[in-house]
mmCIF file of C-alpha atoms and ligand atoms in Angstrom:
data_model
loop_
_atom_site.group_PDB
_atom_site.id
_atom_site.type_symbol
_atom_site.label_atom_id
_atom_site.label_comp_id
_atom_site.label_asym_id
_atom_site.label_seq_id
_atom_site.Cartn_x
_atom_site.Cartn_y
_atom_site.Cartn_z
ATOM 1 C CA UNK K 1 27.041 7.080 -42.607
ATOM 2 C CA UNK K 2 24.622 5.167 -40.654
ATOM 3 C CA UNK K 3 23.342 7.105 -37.329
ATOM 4 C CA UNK K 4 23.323 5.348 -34.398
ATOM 5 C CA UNK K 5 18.997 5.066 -33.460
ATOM 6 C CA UNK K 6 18.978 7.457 -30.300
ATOM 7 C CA UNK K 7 18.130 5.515 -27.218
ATOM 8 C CA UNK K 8 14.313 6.013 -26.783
ATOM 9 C CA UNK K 9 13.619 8.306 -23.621
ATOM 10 C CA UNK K 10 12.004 6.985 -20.970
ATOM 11 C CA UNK K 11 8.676 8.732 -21.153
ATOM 12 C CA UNK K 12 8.181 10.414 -17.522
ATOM 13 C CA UNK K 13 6.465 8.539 -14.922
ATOM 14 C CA UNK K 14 2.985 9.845 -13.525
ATOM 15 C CA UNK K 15 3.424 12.861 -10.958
ATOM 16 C CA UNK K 16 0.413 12.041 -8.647
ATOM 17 C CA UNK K 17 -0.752 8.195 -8.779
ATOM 18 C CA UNK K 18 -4.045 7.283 -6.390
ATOM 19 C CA UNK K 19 -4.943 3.727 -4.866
ATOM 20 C CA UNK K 20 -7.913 2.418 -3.555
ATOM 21 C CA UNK K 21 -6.402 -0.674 -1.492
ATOM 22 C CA UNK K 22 -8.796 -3.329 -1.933
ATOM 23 C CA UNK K 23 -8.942 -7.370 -1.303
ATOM 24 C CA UNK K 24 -7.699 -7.498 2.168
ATOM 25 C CA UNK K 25 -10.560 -9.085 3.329
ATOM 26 C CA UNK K 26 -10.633 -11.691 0.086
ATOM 27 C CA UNK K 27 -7.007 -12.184 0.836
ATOM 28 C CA UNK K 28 -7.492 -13.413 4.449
ATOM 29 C CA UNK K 29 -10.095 -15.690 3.395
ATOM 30 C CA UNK K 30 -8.054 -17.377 0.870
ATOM 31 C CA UNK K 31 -5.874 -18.310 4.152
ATOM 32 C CA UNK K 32 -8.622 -19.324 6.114
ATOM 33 C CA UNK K 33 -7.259 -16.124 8.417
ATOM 34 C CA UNK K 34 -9.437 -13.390 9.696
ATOM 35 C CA UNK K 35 -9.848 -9.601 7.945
ATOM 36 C CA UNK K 36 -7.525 -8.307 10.347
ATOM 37 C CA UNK K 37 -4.819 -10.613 8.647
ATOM 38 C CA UNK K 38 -5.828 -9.280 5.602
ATOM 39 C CA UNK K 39 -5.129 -5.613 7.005
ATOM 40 C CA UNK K 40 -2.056 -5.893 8.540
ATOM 41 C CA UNK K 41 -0.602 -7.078 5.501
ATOM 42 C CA UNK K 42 -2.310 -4.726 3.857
ATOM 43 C CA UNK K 43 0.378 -2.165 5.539
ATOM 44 C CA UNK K 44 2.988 -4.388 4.307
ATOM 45 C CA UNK K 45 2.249 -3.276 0.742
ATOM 46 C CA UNK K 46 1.665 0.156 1.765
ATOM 47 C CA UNK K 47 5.388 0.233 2.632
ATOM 48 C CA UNK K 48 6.343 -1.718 -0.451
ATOM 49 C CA UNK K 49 4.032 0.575 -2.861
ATOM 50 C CA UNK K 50 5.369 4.194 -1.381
ATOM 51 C CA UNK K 51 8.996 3.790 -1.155
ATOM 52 C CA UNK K 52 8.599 2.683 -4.810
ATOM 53 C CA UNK K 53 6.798 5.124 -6.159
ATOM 54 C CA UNK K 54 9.225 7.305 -4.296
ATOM 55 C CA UNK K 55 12.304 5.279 -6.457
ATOM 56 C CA UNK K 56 10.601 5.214 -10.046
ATOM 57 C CA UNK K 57 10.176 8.905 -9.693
ATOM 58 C CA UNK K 58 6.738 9.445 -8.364
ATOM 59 C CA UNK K 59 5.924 12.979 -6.497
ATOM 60 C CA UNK K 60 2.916 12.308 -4.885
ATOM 61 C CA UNK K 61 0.811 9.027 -3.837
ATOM 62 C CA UNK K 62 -2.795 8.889 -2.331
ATOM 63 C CA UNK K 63 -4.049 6.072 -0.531
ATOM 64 C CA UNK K 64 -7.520 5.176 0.299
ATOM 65 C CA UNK K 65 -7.538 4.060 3.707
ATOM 66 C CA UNK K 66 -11.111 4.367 5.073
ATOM 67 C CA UNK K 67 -13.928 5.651 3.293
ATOM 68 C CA UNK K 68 -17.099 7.434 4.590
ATOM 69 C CA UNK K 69 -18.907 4.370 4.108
ATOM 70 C CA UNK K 70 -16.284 1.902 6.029
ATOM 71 C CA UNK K 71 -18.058 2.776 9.048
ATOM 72 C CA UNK K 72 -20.810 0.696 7.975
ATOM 73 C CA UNK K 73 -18.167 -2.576 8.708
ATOM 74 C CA UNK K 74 -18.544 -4.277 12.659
ATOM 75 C CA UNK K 75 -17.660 -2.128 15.257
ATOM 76 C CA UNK K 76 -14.196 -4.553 15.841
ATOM 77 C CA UNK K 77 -12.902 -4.508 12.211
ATOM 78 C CA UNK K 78 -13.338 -0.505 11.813
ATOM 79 C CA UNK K 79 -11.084 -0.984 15.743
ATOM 80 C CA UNK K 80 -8.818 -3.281 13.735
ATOM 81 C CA UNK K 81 -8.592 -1.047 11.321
ATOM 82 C CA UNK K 82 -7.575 2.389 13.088
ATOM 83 C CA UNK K 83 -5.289 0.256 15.605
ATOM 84 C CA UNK K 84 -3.187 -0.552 12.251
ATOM 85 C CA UNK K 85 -3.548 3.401 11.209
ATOM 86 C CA UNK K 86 -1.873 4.256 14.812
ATOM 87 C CA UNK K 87 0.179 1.132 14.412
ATOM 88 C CA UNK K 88 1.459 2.995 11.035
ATOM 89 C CA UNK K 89 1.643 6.038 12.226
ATOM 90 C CA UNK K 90 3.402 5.078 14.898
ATOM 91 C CA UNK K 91 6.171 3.144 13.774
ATOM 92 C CA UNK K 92 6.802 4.215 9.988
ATOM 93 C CA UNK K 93 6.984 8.718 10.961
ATOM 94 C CA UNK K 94 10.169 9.051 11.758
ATOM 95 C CA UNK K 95 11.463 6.514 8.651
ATOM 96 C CA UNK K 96 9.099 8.719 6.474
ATOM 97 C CA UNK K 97 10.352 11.910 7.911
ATOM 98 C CA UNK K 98 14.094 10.796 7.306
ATOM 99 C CA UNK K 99 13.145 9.930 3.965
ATOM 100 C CA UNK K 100 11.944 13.834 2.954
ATOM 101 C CA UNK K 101 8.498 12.224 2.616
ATOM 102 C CA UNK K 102 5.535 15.185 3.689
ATOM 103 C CA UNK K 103 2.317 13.208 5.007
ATOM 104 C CA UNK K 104 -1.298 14.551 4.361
ATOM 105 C CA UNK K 105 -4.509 13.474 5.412
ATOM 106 C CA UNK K 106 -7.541 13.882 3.712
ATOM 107 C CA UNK K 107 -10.701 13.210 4.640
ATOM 108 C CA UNK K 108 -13.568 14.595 7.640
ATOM 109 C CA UNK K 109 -11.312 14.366 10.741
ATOM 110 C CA UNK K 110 -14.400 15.463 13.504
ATOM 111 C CA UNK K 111 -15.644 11.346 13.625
ATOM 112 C CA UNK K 112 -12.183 10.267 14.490
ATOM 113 C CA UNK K 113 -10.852 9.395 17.823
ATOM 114 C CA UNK K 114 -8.750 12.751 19.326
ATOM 115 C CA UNK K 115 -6.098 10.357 19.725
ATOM 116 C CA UNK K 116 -6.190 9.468 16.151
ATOM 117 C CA UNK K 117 -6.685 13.172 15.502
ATOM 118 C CA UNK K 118 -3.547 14.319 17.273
ATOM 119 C CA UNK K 119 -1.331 11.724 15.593
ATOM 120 C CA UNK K 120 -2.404 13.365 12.144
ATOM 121 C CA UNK K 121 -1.958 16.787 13.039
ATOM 122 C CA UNK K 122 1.561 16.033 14.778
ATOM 123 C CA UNK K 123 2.744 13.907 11.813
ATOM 124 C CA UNK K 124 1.404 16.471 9.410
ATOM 125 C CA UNK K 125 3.396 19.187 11.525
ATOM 126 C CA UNK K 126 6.882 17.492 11.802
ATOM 127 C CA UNK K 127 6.692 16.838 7.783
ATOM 128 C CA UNK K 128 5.367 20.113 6.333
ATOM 129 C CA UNK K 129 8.896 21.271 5.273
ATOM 130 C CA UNK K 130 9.839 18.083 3.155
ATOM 131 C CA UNK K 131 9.683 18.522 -0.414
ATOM 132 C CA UNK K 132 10.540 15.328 -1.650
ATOM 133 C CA UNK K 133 7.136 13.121 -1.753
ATOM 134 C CA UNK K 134 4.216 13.551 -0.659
ATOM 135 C CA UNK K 135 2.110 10.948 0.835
ATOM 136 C CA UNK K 136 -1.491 11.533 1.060
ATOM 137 C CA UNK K 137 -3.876 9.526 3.165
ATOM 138 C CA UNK K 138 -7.775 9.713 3.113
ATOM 139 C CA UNK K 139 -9.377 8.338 6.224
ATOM 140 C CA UNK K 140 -12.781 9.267 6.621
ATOM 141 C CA UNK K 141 -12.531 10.068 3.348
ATOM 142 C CA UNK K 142 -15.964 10.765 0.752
ATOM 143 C CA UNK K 143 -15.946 12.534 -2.187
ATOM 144 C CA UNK K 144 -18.737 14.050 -2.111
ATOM 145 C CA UNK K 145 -18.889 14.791 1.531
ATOM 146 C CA UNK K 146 -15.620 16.580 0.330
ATOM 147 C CA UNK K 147 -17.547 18.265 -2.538
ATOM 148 C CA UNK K 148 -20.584 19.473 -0.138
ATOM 149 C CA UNK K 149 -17.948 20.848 2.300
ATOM 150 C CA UNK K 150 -16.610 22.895 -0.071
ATOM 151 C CA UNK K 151 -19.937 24.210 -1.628
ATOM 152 C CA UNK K 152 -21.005 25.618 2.157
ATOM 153 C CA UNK K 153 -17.951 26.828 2.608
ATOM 154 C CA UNK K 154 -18.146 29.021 -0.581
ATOM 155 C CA UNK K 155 -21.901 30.097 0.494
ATOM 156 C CA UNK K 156 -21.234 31.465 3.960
ATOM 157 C CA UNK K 157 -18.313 33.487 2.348
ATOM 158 C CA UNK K 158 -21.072 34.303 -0.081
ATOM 159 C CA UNK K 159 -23.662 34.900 2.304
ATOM 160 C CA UNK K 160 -21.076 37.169 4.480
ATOM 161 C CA UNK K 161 -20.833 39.273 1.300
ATOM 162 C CA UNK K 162 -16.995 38.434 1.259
ATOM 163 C CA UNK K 163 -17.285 36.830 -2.213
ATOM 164 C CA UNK K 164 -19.339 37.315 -5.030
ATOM 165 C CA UNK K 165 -21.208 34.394 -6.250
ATOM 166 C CA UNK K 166 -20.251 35.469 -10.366
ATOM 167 C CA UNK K 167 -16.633 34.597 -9.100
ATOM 168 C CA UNK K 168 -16.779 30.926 -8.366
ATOM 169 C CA UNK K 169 -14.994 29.131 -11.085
ATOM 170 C CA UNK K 170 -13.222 25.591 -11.032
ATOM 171 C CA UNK K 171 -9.602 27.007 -9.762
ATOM 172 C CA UNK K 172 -11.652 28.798 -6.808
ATOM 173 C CA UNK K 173 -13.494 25.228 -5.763
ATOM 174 C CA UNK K 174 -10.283 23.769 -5.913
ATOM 175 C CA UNK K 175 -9.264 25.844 -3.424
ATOM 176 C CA UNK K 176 -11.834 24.325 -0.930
ATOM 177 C CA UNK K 177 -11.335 21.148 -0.974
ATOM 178 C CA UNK K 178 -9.075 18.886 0.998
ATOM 179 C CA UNK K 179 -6.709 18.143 -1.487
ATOM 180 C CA UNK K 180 -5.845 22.224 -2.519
ATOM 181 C CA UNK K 181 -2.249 22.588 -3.721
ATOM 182 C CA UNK K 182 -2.288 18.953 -4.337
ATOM 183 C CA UNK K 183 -2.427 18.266 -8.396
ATOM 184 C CA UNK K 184 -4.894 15.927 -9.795
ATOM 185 C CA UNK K 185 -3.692 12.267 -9.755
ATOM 186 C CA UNK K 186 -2.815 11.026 -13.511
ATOM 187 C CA UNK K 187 -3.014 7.473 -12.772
ATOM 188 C CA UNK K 188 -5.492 5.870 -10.306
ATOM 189 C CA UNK K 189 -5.194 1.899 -9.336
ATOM 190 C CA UNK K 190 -8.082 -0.046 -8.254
ATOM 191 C CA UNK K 191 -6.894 -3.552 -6.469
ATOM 192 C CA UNK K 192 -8.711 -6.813 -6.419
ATOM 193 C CA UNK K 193 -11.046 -6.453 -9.686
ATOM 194 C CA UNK K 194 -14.159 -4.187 -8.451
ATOM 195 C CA UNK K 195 -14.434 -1.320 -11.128
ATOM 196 C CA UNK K 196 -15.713 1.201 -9.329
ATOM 197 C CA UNK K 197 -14.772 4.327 -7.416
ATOM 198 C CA UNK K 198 -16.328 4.070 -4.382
ATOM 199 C CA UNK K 199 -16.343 7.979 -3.770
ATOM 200 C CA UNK K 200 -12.807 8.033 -3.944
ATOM 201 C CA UNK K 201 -11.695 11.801 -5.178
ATOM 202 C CA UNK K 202 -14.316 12.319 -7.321
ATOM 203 C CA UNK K 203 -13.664 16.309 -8.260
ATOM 204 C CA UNK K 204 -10.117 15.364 -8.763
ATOM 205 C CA UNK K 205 -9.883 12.115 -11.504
ATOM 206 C CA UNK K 206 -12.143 14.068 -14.054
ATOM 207 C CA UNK K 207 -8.797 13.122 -16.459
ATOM 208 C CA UNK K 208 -7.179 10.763 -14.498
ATOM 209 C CA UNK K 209 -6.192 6.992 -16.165
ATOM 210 C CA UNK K 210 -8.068 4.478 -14.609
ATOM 211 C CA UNK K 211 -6.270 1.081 -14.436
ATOM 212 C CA UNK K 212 -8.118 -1.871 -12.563
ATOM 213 C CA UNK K 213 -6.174 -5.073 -11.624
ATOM 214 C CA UNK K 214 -7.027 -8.412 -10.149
ATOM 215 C CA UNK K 215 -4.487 -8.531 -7.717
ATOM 216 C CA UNK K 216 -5.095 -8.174 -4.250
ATOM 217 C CA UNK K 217 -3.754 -5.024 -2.376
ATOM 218 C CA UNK K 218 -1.570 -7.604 -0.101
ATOM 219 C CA UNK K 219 0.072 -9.153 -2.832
ATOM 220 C CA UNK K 220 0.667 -5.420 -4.899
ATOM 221 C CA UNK K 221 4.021 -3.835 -4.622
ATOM 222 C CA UNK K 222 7.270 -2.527 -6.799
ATOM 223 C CA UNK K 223 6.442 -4.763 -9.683
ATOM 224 C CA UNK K 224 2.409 -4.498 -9.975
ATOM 225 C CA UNK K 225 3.386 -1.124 -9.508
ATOM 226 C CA UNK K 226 5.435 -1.062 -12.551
ATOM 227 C CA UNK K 227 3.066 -3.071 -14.189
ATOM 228 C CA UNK K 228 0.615 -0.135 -14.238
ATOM 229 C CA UNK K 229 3.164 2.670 -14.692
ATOM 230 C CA UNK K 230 3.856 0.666 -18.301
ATOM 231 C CA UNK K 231 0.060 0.677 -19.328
ATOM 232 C CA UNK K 232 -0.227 4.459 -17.937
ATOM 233 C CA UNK K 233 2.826 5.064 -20.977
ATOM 234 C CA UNK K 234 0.997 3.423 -23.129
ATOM 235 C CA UNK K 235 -2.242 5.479 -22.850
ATOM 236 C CA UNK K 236 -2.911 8.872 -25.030
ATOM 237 C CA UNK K 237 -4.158 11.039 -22.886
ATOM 238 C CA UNK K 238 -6.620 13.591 -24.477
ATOM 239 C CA UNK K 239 -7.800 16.123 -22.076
ATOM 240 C CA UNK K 240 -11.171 16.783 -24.779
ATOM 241 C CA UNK K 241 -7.986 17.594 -27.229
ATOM 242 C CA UNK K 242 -8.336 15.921 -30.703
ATOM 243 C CA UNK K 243 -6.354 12.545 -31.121
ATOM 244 C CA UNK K 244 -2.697 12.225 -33.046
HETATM 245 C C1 IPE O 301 -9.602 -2.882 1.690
HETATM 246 O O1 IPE O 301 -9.869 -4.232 1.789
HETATM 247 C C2 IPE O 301 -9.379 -2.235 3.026
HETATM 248 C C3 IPE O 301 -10.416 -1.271 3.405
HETATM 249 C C4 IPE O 301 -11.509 -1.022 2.746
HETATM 250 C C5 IPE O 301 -10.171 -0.525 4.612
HETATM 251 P P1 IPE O 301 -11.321 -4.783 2.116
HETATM 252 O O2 IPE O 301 -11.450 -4.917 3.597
HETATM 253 O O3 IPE O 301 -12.365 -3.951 1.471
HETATM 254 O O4 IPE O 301 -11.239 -6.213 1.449
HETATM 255 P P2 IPE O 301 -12.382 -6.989 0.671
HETATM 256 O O5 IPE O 301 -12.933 -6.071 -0.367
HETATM 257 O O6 IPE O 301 -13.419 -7.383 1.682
HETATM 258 O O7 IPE O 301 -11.679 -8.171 0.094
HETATM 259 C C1 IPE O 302 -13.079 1.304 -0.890
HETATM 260 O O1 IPE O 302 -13.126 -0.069 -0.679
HETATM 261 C C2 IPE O 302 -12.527 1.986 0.308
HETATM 262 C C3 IPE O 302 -11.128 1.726 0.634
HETATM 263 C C4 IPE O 302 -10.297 1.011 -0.059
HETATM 264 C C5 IPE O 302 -10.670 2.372 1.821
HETATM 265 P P1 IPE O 302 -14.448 -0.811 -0.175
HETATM 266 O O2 IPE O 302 -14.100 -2.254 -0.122
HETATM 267 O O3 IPE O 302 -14.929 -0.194 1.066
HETATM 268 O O4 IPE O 302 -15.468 -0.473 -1.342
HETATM 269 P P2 IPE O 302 -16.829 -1.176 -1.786
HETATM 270 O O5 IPE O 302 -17.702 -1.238 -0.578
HETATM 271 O O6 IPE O 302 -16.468 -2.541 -2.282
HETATM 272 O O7 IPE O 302 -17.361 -0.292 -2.877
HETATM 273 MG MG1 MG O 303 -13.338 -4.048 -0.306
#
């Protein structure tokens, strides 16, 4: 007798995917409306892109939101562009909260506004129990800043005589850097079609899938997400292992 072909199983999806959320600016322009345009919609998709992730089955989702280098932008978009952070912060905690979502922040917090600073550290504080998703967000964010931060701190516990310089392996560095206890991100989506990482968790993607798409971060949400979840399934992932 003929078996019945077992359903195939859906393969699982990617515990820890990472975006850099670019095009907002592009996006405005196509509208003839200014980069702030571009931004607040830009929040839109963050909304869109989380509580997916959160329904396909993803644990944990980074999001680039400023980089080291954004401060180079005029003094009134990098405004724009924290008004829209407190904006977020703001109005989406208690949804997130509700939701069993944990918030993070990555990233050198001593350039930001105390205001800014205090919304973090309360958001952080009323989420640390929830186990559901986390939702990670770099502001101020550099990876190698991160990396340098990391490397002091290890030398003045060196210098102190607290730890012995023969001990520092990869797990112990890990443990310095912002994103400790946080596992390395398996997929990472660039928006808008620049290939590049822009010092976005460099340490961290040594093996992560890279997938770059032309669509602008306004326009990405549950299906672009889905999109790349597909190609992530159909990548063989190696880790230096040989192929099948
Ligand atoms: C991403 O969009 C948002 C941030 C970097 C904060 P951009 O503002 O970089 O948009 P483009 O690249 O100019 O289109
Ligand atoms: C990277 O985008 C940073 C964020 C998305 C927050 P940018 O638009 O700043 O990157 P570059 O300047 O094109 O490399
Ligand atoms: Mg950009």
């Amino acid at each position: 007798m003929l078996q019945q072909p077992l359903a195939a199983a859906k393969p699982p999806p990617p515990v820890h995917v990472a975006i850099i959320m670019d095009g907002n600016g592009r996006w405005a322009k196509a509208r003839g409306l200014p980069r702030v345009a571009g931004h607040r919609a830009g929040a839109d998709a963050v909304r869109r892109t989380l509580y997916a992730c959160r329904d396909l089955g993803v644990r944990y989702l980074t999001l680039y939101a400023f980089s080291s280098e954004n401060w180079k932008r005029p003094p009134t978009e990098v405004e724009d562009l924290f008004g829209l952070l407190r904006l977020y912060l703001r109005r989406e905690l208690a949804e997130l909260h509700a939701n069993g979502v944990r918030l993070r922040v990555i990233g050198e917090r001593s350039r930001l506004a105390p205001d800014v600073v205090a919304l973090i550290t309360d958001a952080e504080k009323m989420t640390a129990g929830n186990t559901r998703f986390t939702l990670i967000i770099a502001i101020n964010y550099g990876g190698q800043a991160e990396i340098v931060a990391a490397a002091r701190r290890l030398a003045e516990e060196a210098k102190s005589g607290r730890l012995d310089p023969a001990a520092i392996d990869e797990a112990m560095f890990e443990r310095f850097l912002d994103t400790h206890e946080i596992p390395n991100p398996d997929l990472l989506i660039r928006t808008s079609g620049e290939q590049r990482l822009s010092n976005f968790l460099l340490w961290q993607s040594a093996y992560t899938e890279f997938l770059f798409t032309p669509t602008l971060w306004p326009d990405f949400g549950r299906e672009a997400l889905e999109e790349a979840i597909d190609e992530f399934h159909r990548r063989e992932r190696r880790f230096g292992a040989a192929g099948e």
